[in-house]
mmCIF file of C-alpha atoms and ligand atoms in Angstrom:
data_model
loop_
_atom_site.group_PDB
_atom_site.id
_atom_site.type_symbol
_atom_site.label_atom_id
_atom_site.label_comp_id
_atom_site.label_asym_id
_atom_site.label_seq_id
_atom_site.Cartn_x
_atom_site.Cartn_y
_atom_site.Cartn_z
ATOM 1 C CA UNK A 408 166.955 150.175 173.937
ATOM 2 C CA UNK A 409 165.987 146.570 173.340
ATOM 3 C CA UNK A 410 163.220 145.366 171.051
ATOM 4 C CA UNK A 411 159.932 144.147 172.802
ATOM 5 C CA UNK A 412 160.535 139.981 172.737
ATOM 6 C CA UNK A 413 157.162 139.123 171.993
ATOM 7 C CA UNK A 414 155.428 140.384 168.301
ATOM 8 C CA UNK A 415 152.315 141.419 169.657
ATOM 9 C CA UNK A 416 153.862 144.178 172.055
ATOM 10 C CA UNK A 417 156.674 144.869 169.239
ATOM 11 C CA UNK A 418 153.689 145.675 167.145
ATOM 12 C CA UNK A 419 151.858 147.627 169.391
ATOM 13 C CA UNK A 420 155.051 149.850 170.168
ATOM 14 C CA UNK A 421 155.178 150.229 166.215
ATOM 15 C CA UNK A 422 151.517 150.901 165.735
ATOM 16 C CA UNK A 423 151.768 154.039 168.385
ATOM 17 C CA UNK A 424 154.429 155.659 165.917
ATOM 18 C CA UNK A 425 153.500 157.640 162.976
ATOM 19 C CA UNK A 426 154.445 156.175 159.534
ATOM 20 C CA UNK A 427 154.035 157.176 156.250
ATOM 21 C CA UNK A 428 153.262 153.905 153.560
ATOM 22 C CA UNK A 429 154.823 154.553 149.839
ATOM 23 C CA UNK A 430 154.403 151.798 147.698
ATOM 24 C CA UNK A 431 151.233 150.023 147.876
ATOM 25 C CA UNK A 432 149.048 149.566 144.609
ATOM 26 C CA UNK A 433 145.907 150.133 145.358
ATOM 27 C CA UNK A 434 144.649 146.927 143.294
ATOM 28 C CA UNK A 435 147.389 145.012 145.167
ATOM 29 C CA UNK A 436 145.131 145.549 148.277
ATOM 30 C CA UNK A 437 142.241 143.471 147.125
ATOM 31 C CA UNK A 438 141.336 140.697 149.485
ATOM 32 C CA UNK A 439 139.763 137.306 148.013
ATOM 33 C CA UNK A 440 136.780 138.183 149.855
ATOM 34 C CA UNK A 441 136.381 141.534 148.126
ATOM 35 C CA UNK A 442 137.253 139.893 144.733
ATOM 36 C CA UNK A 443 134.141 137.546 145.124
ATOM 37 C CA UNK A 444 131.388 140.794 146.788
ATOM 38 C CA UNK A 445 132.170 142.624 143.500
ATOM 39 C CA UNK A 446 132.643 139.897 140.976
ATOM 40 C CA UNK A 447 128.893 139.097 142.308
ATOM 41 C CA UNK A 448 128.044 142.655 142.448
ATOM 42 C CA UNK A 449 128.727 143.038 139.089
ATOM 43 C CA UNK A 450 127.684 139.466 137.453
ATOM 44 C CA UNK A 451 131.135 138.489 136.902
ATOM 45 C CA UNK A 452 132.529 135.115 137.281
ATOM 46 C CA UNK A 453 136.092 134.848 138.637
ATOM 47 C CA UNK A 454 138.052 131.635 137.299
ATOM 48 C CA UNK A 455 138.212 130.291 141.290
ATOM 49 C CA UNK A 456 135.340 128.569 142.782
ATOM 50 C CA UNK A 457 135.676 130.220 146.133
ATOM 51 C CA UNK A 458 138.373 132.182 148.363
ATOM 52 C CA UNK A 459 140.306 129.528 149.605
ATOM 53 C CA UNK A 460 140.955 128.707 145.996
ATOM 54 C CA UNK A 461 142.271 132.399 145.395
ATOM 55 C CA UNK A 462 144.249 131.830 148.397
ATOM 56 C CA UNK A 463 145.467 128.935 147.288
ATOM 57 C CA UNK A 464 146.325 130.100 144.031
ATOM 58 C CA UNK A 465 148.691 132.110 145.537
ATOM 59 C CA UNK A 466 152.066 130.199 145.063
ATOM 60 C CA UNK A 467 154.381 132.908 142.866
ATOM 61 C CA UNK A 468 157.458 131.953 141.525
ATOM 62 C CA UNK A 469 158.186 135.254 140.047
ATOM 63 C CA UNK A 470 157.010 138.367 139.222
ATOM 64 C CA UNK A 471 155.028 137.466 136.174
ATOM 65 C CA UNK A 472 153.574 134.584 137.528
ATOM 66 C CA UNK A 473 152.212 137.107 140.319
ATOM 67 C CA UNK A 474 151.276 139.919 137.962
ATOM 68 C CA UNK A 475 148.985 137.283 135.704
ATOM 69 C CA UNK A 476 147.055 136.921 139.008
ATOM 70 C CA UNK A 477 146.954 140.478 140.219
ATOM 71 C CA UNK A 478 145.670 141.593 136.639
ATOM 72 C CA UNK A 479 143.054 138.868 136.606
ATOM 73 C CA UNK A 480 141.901 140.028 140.104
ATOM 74 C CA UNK A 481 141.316 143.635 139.014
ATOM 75 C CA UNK A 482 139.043 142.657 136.079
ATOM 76 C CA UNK A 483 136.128 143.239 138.970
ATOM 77 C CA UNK A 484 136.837 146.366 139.622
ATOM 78 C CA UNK A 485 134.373 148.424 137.553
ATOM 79 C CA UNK A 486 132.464 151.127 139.320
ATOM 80 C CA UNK A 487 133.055 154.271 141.293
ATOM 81 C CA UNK A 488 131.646 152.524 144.309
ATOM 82 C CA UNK A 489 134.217 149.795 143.616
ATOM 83 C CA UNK A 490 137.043 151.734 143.980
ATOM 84 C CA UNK A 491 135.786 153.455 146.998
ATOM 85 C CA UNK A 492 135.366 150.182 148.766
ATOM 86 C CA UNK A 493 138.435 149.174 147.595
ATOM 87 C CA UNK A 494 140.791 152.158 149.070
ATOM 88 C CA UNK A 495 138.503 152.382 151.908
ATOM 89 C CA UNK A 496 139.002 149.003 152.581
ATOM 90 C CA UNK A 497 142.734 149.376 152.602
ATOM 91 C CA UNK A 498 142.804 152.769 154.806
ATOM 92 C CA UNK A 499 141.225 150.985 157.633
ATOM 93 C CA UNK A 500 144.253 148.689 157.832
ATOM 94 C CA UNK A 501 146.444 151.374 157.044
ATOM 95 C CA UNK A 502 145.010 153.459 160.330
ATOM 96 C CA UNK A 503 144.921 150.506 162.356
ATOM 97 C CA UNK A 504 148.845 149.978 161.446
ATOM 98 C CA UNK A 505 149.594 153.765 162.619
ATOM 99 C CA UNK A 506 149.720 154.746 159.008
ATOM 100 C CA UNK A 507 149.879 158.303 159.109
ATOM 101 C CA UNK A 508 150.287 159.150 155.130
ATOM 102 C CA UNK A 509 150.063 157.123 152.048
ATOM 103 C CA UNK A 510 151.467 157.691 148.815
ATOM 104 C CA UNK A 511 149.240 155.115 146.826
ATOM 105 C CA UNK A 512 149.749 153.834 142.880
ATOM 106 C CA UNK A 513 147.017 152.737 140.539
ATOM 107 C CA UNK A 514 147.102 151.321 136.888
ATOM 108 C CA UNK A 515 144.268 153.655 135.318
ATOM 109 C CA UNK A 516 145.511 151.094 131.793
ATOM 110 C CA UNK A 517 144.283 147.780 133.702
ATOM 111 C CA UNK A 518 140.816 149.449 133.880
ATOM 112 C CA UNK A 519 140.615 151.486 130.490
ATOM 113 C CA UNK A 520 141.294 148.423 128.653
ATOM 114 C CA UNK A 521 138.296 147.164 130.273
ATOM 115 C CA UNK A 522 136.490 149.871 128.958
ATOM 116 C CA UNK A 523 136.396 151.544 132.303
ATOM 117 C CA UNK A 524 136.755 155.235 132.117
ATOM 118 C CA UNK A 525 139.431 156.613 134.119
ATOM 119 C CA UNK A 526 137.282 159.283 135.468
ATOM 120 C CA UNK A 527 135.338 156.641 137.623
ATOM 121 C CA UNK A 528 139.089 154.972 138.979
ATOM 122 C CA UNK A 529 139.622 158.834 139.814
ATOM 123 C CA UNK A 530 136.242 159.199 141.552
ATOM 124 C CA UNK A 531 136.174 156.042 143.965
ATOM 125 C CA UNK A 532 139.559 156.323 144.963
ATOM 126 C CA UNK A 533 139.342 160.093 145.621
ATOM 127 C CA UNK A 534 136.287 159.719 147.689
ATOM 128 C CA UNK A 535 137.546 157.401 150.113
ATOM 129 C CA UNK A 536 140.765 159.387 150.127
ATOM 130 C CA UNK A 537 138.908 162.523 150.940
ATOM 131 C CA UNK A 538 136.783 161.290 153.553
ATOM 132 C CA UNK A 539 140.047 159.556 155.599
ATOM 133 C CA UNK A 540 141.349 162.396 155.427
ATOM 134 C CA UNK A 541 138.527 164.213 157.145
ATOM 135 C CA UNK A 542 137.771 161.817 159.454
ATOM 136 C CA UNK A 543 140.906 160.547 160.616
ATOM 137 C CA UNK A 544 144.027 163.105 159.653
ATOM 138 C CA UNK A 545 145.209 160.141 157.236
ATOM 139 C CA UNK A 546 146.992 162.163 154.591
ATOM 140 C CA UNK A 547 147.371 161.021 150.807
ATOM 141 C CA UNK A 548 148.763 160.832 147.399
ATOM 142 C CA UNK A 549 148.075 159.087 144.164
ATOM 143 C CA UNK A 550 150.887 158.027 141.992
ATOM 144 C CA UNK A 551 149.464 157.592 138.387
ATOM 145 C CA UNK A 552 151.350 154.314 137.535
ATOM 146 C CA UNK A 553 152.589 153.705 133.850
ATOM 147 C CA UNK A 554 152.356 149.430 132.658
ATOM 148 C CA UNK A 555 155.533 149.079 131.528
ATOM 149 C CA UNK A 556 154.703 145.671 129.392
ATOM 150 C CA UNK A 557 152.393 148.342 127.439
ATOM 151 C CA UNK A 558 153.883 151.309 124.929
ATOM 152 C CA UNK A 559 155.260 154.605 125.756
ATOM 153 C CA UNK A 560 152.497 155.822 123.101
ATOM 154 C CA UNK A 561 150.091 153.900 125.437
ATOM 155 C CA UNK A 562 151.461 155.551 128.238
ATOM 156 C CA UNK A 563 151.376 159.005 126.921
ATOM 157 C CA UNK A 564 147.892 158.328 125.812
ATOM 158 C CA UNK A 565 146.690 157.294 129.503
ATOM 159 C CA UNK A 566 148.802 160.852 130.672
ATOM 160 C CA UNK A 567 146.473 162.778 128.024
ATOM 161 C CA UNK A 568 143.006 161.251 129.139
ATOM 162 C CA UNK A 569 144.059 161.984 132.898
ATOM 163 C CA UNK A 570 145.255 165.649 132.495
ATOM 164 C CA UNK A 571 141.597 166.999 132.354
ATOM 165 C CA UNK A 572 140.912 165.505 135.881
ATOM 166 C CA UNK A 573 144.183 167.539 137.174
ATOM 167 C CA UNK A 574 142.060 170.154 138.689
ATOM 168 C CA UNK A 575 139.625 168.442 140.300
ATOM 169 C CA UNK A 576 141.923 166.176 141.926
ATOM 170 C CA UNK A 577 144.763 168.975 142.549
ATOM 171 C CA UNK A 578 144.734 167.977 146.279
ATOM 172 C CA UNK A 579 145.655 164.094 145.617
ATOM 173 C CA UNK A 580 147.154 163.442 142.713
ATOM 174 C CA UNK A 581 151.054 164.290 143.174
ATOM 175 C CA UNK A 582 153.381 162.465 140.782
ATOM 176 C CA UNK A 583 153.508 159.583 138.409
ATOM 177 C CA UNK A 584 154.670 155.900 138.457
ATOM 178 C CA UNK A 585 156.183 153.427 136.818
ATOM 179 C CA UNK A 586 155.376 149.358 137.086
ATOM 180 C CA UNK A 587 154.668 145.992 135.813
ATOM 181 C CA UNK A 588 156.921 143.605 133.666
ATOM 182 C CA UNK A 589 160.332 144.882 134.669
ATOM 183 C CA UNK A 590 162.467 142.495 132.425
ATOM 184 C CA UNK A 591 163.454 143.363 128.811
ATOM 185 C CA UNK A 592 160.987 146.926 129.375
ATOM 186 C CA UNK A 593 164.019 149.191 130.325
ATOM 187 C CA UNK A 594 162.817 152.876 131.835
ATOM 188 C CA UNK A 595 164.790 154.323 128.938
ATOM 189 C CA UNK A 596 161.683 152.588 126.879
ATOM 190 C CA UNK A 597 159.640 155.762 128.998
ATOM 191 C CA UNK A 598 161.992 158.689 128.857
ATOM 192 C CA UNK A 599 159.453 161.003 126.874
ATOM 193 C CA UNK A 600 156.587 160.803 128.967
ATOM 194 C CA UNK A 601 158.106 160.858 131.877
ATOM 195 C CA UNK A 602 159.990 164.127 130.705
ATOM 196 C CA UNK A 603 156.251 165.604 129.569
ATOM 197 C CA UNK A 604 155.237 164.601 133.603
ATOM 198 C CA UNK A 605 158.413 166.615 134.688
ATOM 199 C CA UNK A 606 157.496 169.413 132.392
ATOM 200 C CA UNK A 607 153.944 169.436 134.331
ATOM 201 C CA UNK A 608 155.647 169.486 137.429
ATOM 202 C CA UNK A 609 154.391 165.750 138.640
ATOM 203 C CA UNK A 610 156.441 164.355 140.943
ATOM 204 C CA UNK A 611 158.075 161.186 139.427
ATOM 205 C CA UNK A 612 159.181 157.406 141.076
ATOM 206 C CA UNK A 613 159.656 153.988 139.265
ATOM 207 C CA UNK A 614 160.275 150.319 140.222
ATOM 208 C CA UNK A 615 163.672 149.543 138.956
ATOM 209 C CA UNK A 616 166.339 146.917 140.209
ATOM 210 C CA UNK A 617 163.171 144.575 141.772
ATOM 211 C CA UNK A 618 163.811 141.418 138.943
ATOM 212 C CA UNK A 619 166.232 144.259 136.686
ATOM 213 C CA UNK A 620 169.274 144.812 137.055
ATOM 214 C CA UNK A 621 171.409 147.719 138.355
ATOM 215 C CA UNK A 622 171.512 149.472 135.179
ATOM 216 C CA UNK A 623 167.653 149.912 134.978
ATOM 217 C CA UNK A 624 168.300 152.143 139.091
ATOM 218 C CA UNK A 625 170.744 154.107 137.427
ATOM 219 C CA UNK A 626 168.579 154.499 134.096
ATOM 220 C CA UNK A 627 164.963 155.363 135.593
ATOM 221 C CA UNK A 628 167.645 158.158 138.012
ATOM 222 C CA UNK A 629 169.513 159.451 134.926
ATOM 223 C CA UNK A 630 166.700 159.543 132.155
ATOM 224 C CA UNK A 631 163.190 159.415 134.052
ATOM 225 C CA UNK A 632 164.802 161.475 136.813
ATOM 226 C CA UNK A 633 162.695 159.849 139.548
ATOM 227 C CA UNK A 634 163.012 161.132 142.904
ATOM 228 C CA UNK A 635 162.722 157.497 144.281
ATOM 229 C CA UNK A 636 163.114 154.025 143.626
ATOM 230 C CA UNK A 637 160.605 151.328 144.237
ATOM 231 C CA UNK A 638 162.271 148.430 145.892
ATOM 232 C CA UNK A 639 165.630 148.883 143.933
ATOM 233 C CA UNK A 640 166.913 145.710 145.459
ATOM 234 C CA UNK A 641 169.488 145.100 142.911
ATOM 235 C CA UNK A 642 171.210 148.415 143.092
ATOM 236 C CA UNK A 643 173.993 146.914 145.436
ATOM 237 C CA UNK A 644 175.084 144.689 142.738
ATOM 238 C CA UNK A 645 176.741 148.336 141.437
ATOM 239 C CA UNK A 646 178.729 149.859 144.613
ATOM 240 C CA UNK A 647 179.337 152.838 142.428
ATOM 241 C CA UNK A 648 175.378 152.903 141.944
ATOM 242 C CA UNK A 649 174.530 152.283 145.676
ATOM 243 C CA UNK A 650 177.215 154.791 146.948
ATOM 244 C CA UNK A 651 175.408 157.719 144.864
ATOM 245 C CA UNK A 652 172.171 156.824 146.053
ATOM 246 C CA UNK A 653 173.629 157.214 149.586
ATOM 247 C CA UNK A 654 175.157 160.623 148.935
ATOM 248 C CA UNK A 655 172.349 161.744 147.478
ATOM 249 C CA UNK A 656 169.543 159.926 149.826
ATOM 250 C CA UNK A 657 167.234 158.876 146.945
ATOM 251 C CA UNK A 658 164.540 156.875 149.021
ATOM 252 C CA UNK A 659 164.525 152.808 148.156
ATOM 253 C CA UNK A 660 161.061 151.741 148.671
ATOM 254 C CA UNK A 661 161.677 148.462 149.786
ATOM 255 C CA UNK A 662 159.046 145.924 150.397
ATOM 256 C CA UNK A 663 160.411 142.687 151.794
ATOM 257 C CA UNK A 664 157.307 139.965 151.963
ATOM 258 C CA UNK A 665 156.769 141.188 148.158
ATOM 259 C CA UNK A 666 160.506 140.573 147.657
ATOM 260 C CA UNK A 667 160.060 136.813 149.730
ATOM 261 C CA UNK A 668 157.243 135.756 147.860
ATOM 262 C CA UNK A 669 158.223 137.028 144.235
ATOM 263 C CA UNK A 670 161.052 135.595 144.837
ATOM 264 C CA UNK A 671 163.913 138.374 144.243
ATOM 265 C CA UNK A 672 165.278 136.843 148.126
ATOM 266 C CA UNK A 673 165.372 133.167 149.036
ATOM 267 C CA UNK A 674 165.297 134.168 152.500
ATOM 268 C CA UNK A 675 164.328 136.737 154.539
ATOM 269 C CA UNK A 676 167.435 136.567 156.655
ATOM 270 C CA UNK A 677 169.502 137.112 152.831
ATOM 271 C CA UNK A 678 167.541 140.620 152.378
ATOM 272 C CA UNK A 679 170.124 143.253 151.978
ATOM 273 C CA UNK A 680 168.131 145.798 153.419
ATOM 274 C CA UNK A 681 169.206 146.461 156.363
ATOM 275 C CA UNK A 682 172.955 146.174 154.845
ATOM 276 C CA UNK A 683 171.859 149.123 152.790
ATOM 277 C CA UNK A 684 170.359 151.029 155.604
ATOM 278 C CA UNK A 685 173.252 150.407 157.801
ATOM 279 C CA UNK A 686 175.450 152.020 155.101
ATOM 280 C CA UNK A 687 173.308 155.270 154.957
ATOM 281 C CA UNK A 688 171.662 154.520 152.286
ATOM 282 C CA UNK A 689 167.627 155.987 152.538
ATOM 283 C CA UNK A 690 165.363 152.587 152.885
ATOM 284 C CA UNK A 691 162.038 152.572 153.699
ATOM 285 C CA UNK A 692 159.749 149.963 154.463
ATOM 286 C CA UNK A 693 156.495 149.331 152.012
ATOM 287 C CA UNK A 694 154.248 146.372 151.550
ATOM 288 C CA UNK A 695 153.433 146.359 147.730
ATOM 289 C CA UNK A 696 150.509 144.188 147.352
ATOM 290 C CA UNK A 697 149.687 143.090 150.825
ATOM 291 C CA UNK A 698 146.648 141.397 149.430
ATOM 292 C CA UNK A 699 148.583 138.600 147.571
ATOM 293 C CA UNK A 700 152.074 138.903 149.575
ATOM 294 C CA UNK A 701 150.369 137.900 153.289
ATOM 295 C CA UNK A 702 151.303 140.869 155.172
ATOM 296 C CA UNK A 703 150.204 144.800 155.491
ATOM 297 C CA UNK A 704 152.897 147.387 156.749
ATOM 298 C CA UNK A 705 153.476 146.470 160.192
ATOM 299 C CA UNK A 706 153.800 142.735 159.773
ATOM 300 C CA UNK A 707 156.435 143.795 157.058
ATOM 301 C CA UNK A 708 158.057 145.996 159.900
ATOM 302 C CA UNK A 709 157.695 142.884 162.058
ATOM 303 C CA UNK A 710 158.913 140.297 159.879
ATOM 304 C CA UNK A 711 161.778 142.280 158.863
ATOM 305 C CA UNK A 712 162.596 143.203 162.374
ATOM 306 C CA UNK A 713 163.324 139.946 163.287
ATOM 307 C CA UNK A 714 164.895 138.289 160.032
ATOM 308 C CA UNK A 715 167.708 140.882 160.175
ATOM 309 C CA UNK A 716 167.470 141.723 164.106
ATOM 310 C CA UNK A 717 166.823 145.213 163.184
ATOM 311 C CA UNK A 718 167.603 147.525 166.246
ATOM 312 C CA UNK A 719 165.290 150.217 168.107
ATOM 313 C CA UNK A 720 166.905 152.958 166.682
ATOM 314 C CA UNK A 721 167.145 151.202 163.601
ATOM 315 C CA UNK A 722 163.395 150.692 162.927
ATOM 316 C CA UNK A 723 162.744 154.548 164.327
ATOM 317 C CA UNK A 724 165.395 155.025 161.157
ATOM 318 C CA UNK A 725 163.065 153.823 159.114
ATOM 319 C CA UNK A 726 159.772 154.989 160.289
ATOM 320 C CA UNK A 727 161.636 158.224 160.563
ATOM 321 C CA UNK A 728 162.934 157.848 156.382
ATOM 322 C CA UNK A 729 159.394 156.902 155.691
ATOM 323 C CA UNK A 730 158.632 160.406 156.436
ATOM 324 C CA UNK A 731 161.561 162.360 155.272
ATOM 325 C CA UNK A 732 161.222 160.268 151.589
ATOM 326 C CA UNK A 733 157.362 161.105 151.014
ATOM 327 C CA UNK A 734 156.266 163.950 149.160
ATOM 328 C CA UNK A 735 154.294 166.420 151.919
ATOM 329 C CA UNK A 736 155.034 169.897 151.973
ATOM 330 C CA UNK A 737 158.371 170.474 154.178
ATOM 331 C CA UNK A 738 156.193 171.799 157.272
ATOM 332 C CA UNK A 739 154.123 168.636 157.280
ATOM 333 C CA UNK A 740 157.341 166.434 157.335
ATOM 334 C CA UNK A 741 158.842 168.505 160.122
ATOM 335 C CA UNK A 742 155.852 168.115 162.314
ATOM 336 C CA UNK A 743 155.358 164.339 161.352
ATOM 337 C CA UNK A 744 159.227 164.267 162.285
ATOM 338 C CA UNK A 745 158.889 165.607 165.995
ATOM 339 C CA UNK A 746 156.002 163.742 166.828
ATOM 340 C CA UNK A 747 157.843 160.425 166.078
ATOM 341 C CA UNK A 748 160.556 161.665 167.972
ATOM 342 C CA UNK A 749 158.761 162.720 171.169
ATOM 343 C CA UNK A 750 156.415 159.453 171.327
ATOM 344 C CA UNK A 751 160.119 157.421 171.083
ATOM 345 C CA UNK A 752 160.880 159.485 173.806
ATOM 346 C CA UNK A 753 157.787 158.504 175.922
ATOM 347 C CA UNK A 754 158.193 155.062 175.183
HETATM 348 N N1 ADE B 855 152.520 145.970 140.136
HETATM 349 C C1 ADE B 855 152.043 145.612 141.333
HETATM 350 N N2 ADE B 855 153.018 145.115 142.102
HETATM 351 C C2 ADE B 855 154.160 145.180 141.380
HETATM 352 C C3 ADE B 855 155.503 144.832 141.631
HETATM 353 N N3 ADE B 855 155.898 144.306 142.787
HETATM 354 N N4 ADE B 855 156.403 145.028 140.649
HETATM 355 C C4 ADE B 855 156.017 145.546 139.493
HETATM 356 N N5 ADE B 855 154.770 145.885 139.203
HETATM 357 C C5 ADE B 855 153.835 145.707 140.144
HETATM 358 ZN ZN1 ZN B 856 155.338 147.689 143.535
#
């Protein structure tokens, strides 16, 4: 089957088909316009005079220089009705891009050091959670998400403060995370606390191989034990590396506007994602921080659809992996999986 020609009916054939999103952070998904309602809502000043300066501000030239920005932007986050607006803010687009299930990240650290208790990061998010869940069927997760510039004593310090919410939030949060400052902060730095979250029986992922290199895939695999890789990029720079992720399908999160504008790819057309896929490997599609990177899921589906001429069956692969690589119980997957299948089938 050929791909629609025009992007408006290629995106409404991928909006019909269910998708799950797995790396987004949640403060990645805060739109200028947001920023400046809550910097006023809480008698902040931002150092922009207006949107289209945050907007224009916007020019990365690596991960750092995006992460400076990102961190700065979060500094008006502060109440539980923040982060409610926040994540609800984001699940709208999410629904309205056939997002069927979201495994989200947050950095309870950026807030805490801001004097922000992690209890009220817990509460907003949860409640908008909660309610898209009851209103619309939008399933989710919250991936607990570790700044790797900061100390593993830091880290296991955030772990300790957030393991007397584990009950109340039992039915969201599902695993741990690990982000930030990839170069010269090795996942090896990690390896205790991320063995304590195994112990506890949290699921586990980390970003490795997005500005790392190789080594840091195979060292977040063999000492943090993740279950998936956020973008992971780098990984075919080791063919031993990329053939054991293939024979044992660990999931690359891969999200390719973050990857354009940080840029870890010149070009679009360069990305070796679909090089990856193509070889079996398990790649799904993600958009990061589709705030700051100019593009939610779909126009990430989009964009890479046509910058590698991605197939049909090739971006049901996908859709299809998104699925298979989250973390819902096995009967959730199965029924996510045949209800993909039979609205291909009607299309
Ligand atoms: N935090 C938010 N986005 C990130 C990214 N792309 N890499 C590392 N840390 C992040
Ligand atoms: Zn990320």
């Amino acid at each position: 089957m050929t791909l629609p020609a025009h992007d408006t009916d290629l995106r409404h054939w991928l909006r019909k088909l269910p998708k799950a999103e797995l790396h987004v952070h949640i403060e990645g998904t805060l739109e200028p316009e947001l920023m400046f309602d809550l910097a006023r809502r809480n008698g902040l000043s931002l150092p922009w005079p207006d949107v289209q300066a945050v907007r224009n501000a916007y020019r990365f030239t690596d991960l750092q220089s995006f992460l400076d920005l990102y961190y700065a932007g979060a500094g008006v986050l502060c109440t539980e009705q923040d982060f409610h607006d926040l994540a609800m803010a984001w699940l709208q687009r999410a629904r309205a891009d056939g997002v069927v299930h979201a495994e989200i990240m947050f950095d309870p650290q950026t807030h805490t050091s801001r004097g922000i208790p992690i209890k009220v990061v817990f509460a907003g998010l949860a409640s908008a959670l909660r309610q898209a869940r009851q209103d619309w069927g939008l399933s989710s997760g919250l991936l607990l998400s570790f700044l790797r510039h900061l100390s593993e004593r830091e880290a296991m310090d955030t772990l300790e403060a957030a393991l007397p919410l584990r009950e109340a939030y039992q039915d969201l949060w599902i695993g741990v995370g690990l982000d930030s400052a990839e170069r010269d902060n090795p996942p090896e730095k990690f390896a205790r606390v991320f063995t304590r979250c195994g112990e506890l029986g949290f699921h586990r992922v980390a970003h490795a191989g997005e500005e790392g290199p190789a080594g840091y895939v195979r060292q977040a695999l063999e000492i943090l034990n993740v279950e998936r890789i956020d973008h992971g990029v780098r990984s075919s720079e080791d063919p031993e590396l990329l053939q054991e992720l293939i024979h044992r399908q660990i999931p690359l999160t891969v999200c390719p506007l973050s990857n354009l504008k940080l840029g870890v790819v010149e070009r679009l057309e360069d990305h070796n994602l679909a090089r990856m896929l193509r070889a079996g490997a398990c790649i799904t599609l993600n958009s990061d921080d589709p705030a700051y990177f100019g593009g939610y899921l779909l126009d990430n589906y989009v964009a890479a659809a046509r910058a590698l001429e991605l197939s049909h069956d090739e971006l049901v692969t996908l859709m299809a992996n998104s699925l298979r690589a989250s973390f819902l119980p096995a009967a959730d997957k199965s029924r996510l999986l045949d209800q993909l299948a039979a609205r291909v089938g009607q299309a």
